[in-house]
mmCIF file of C-alpha atoms in Angstrom:
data_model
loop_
_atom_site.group_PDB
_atom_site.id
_atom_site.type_symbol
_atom_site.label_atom_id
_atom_site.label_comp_id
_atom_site.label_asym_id
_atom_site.label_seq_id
_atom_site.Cartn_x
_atom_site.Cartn_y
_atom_site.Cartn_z
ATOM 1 C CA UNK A 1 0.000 0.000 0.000
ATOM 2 C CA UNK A 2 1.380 3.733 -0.765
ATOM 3 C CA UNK A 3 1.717 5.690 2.278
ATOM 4 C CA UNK A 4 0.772 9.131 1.558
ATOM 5 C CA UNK A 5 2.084 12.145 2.897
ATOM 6 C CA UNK A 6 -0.086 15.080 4.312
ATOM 7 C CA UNK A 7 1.387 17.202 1.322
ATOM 8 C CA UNK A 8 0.061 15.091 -1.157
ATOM 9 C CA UNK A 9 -3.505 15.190 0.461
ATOM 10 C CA UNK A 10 -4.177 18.951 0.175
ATOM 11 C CA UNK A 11 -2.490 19.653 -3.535
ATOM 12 C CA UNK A 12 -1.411 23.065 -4.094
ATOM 13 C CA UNK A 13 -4.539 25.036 -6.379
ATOM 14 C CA UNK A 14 -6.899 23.700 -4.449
ATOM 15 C CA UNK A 15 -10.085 26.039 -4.598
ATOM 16 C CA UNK A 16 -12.196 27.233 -1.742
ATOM 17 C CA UNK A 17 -14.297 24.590 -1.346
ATOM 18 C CA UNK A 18 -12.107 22.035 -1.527
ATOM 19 C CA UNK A 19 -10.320 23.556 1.939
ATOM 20 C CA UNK A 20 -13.610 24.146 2.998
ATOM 21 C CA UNK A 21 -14.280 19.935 2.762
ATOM 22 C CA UNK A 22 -10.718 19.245 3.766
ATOM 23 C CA UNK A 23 -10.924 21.464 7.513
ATOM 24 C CA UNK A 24 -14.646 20.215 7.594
ATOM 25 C CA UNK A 25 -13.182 16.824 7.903
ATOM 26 C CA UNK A 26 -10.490 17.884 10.150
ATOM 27 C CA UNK A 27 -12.137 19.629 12.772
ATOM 28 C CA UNK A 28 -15.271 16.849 12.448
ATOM 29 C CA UNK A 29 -17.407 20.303 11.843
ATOM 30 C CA UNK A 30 -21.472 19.391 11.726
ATOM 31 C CA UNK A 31 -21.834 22.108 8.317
ATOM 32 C CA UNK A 32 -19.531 23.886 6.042
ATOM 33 C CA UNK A 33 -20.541 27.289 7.533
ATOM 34 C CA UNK A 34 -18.540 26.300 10.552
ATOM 35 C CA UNK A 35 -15.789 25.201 8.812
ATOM 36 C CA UNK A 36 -15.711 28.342 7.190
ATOM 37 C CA UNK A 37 -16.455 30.277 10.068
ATOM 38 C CA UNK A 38 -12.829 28.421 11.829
ATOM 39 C CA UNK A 39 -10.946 29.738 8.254
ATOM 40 C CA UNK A 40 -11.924 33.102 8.594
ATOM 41 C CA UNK A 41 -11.007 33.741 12.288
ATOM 42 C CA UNK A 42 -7.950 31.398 12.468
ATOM 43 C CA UNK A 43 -6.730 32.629 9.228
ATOM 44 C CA UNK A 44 -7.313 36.484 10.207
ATOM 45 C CA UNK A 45 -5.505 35.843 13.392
ATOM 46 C CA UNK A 46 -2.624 34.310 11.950
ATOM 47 C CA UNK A 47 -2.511 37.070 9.474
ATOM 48 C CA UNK A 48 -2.298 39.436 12.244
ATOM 49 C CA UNK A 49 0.943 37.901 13.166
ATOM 50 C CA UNK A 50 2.664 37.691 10.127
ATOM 51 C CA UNK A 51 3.955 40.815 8.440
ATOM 52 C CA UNK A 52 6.813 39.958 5.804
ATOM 53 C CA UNK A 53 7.192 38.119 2.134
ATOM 54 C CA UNK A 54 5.789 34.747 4.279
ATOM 55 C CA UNK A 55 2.573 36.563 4.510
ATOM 56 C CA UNK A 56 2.414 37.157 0.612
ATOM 57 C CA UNK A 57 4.311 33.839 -0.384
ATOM 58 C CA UNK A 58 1.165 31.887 2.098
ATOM 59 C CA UNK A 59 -1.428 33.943 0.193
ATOM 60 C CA UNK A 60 -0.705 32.829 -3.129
ATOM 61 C CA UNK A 61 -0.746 29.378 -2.391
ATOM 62 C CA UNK A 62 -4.114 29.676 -0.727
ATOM 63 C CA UNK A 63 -7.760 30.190 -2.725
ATOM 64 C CA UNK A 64 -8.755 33.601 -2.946
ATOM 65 C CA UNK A 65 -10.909 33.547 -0.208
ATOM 66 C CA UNK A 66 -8.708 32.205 2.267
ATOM 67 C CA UNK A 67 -5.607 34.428 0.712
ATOM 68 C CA UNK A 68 -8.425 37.314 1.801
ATOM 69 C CA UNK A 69 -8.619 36.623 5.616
ATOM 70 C CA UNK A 70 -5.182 36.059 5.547
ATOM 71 C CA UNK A 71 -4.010 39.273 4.230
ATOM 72 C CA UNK A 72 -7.426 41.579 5.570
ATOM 73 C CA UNK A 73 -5.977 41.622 8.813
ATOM 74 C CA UNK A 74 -4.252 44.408 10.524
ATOM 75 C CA UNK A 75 -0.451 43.483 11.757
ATOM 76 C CA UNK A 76 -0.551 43.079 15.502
ATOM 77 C CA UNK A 77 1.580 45.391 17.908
ATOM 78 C CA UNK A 78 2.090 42.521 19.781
ATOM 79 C CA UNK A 79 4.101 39.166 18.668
ATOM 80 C CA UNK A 80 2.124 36.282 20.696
ATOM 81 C CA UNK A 81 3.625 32.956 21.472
ATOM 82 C CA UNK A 82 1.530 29.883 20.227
ATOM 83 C CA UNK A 83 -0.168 29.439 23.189
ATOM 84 C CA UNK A 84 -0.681 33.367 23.347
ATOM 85 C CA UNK A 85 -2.165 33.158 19.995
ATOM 86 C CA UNK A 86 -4.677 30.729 20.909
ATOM 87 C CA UNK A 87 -6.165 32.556 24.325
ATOM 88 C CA UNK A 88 -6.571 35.416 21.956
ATOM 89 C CA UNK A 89 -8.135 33.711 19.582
ATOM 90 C CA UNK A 90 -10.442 32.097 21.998
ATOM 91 C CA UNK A 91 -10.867 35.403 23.887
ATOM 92 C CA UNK A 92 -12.242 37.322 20.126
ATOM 93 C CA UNK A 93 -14.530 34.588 19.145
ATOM 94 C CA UNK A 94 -16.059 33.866 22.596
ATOM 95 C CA UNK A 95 -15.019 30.205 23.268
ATOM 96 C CA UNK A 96 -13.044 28.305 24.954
ATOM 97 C CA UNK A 97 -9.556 27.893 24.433
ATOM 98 C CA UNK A 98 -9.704 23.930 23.923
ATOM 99 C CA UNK A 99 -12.061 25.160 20.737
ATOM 100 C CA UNK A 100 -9.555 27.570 19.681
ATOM 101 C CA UNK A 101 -6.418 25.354 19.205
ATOM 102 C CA UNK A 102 -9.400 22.818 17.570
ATOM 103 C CA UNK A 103 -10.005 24.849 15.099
ATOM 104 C CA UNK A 104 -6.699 26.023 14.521
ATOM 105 C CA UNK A 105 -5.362 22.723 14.060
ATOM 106 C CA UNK A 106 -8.167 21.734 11.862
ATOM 107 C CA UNK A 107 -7.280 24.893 9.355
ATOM 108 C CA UNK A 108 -3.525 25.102 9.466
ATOM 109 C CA UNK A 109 -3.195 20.983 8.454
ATOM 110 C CA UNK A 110 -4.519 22.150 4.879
ATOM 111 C CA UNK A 111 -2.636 25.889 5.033
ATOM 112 C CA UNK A 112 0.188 23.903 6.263
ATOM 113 C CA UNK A 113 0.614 21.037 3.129
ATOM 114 C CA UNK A 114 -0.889 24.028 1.055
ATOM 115 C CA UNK A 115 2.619 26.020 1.746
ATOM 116 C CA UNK A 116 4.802 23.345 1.425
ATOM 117 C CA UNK A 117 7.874 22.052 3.623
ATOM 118 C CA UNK A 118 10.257 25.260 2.663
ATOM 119 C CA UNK A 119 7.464 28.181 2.989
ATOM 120 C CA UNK A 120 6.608 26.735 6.419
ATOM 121 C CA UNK A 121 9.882 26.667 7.978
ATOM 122 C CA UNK A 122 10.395 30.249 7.054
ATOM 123 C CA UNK A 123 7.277 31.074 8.339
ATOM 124 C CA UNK A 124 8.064 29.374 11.492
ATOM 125 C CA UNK A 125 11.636 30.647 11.579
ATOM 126 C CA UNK A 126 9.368 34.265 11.410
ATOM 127 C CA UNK A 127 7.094 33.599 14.594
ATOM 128 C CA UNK A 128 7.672 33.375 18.061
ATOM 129 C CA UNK A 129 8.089 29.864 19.429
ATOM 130 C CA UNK A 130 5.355 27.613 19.581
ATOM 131 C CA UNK A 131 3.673 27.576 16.550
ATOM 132 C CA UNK A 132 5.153 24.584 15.039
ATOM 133 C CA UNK A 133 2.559 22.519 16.864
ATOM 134 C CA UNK A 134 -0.157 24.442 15.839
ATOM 135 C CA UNK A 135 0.924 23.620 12.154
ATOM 136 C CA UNK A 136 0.754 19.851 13.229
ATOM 137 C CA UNK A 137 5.015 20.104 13.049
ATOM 138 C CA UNK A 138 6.232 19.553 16.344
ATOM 139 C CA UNK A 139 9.145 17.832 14.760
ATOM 140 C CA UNK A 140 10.243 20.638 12.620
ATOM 141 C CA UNK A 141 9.572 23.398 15.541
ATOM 142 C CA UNK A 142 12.280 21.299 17.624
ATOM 143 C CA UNK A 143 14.989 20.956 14.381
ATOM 144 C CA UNK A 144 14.614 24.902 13.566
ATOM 145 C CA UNK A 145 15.405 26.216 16.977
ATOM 146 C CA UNK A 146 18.589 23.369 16.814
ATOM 147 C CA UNK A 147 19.394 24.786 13.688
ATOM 148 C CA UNK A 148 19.766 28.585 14.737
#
């Protein structure tokens, strides 16, 4: 049997609704609206945090829409930590933050095979510590901070 890689699940030019379907199976969501409802907010947040060529390189890998919350956001004054990232997330959308890292998880698996091994360790090399996880890369969190 092949063994697949994450990568090769979420092919890069993959429209809207196809990420859509693909975090509505990761986060187990009921209905697309609240699959689309995590992309918005978690993709908006992370946009937040991101302010150089990683934020333009993401957006053109994403669909427009996506690309859109991504890059609609306002850079934040403050850098948050992973962890930090999440409470705030949690803390705009009114949940808890056990939903918050859900649906983060569930959206950056697709933005994450979407960018592509190199785009996502400079993004990572960009943020503050703790985001590797998020992106379902605890592995390459731990070998970046060795290699600096």
């Amino acid at each position: 049997m092949h063994d697949q890689t994450r990568t090769e699940r979420f092919p890069t030019g993959m429209t809207y609704d196809q990420m859509l379907e693909r975090v509505r199976y990761e986060g187990a969501y009921p209905t697309r609206e609240r699959a689309e409802g995590a992309v918005r907010a978690v993709l908006s947040a992370l946009g937040s945090q991101m302010t150089n060529d990683e934020r333009v390189d993401l957006a053109r890998r994403l669909p427009a829409e996506a690309a859109l919350a991504l890059t609609g956001a306002v850079p934040a004054t403050e850098r948050l930590t992973g962890w930090g990232f999440v409470k705030d997330l949690a803390a705009r959308n009114g949940v808890s933050p056990a939903v918050a890292r859900w649906d983060t998880g569930a959206v950056l698996a697709p933005v994450a095979a979407l960018a592509g091994p190199e785009l996502l360790a400079r993004i990572l090399q960009q943020l503050p510590d703790g985001y590797a996880l998020l992106f379902g890369q605890a592995q390459l969190g731990q070998h970046l901070r060795a290699a600096a």
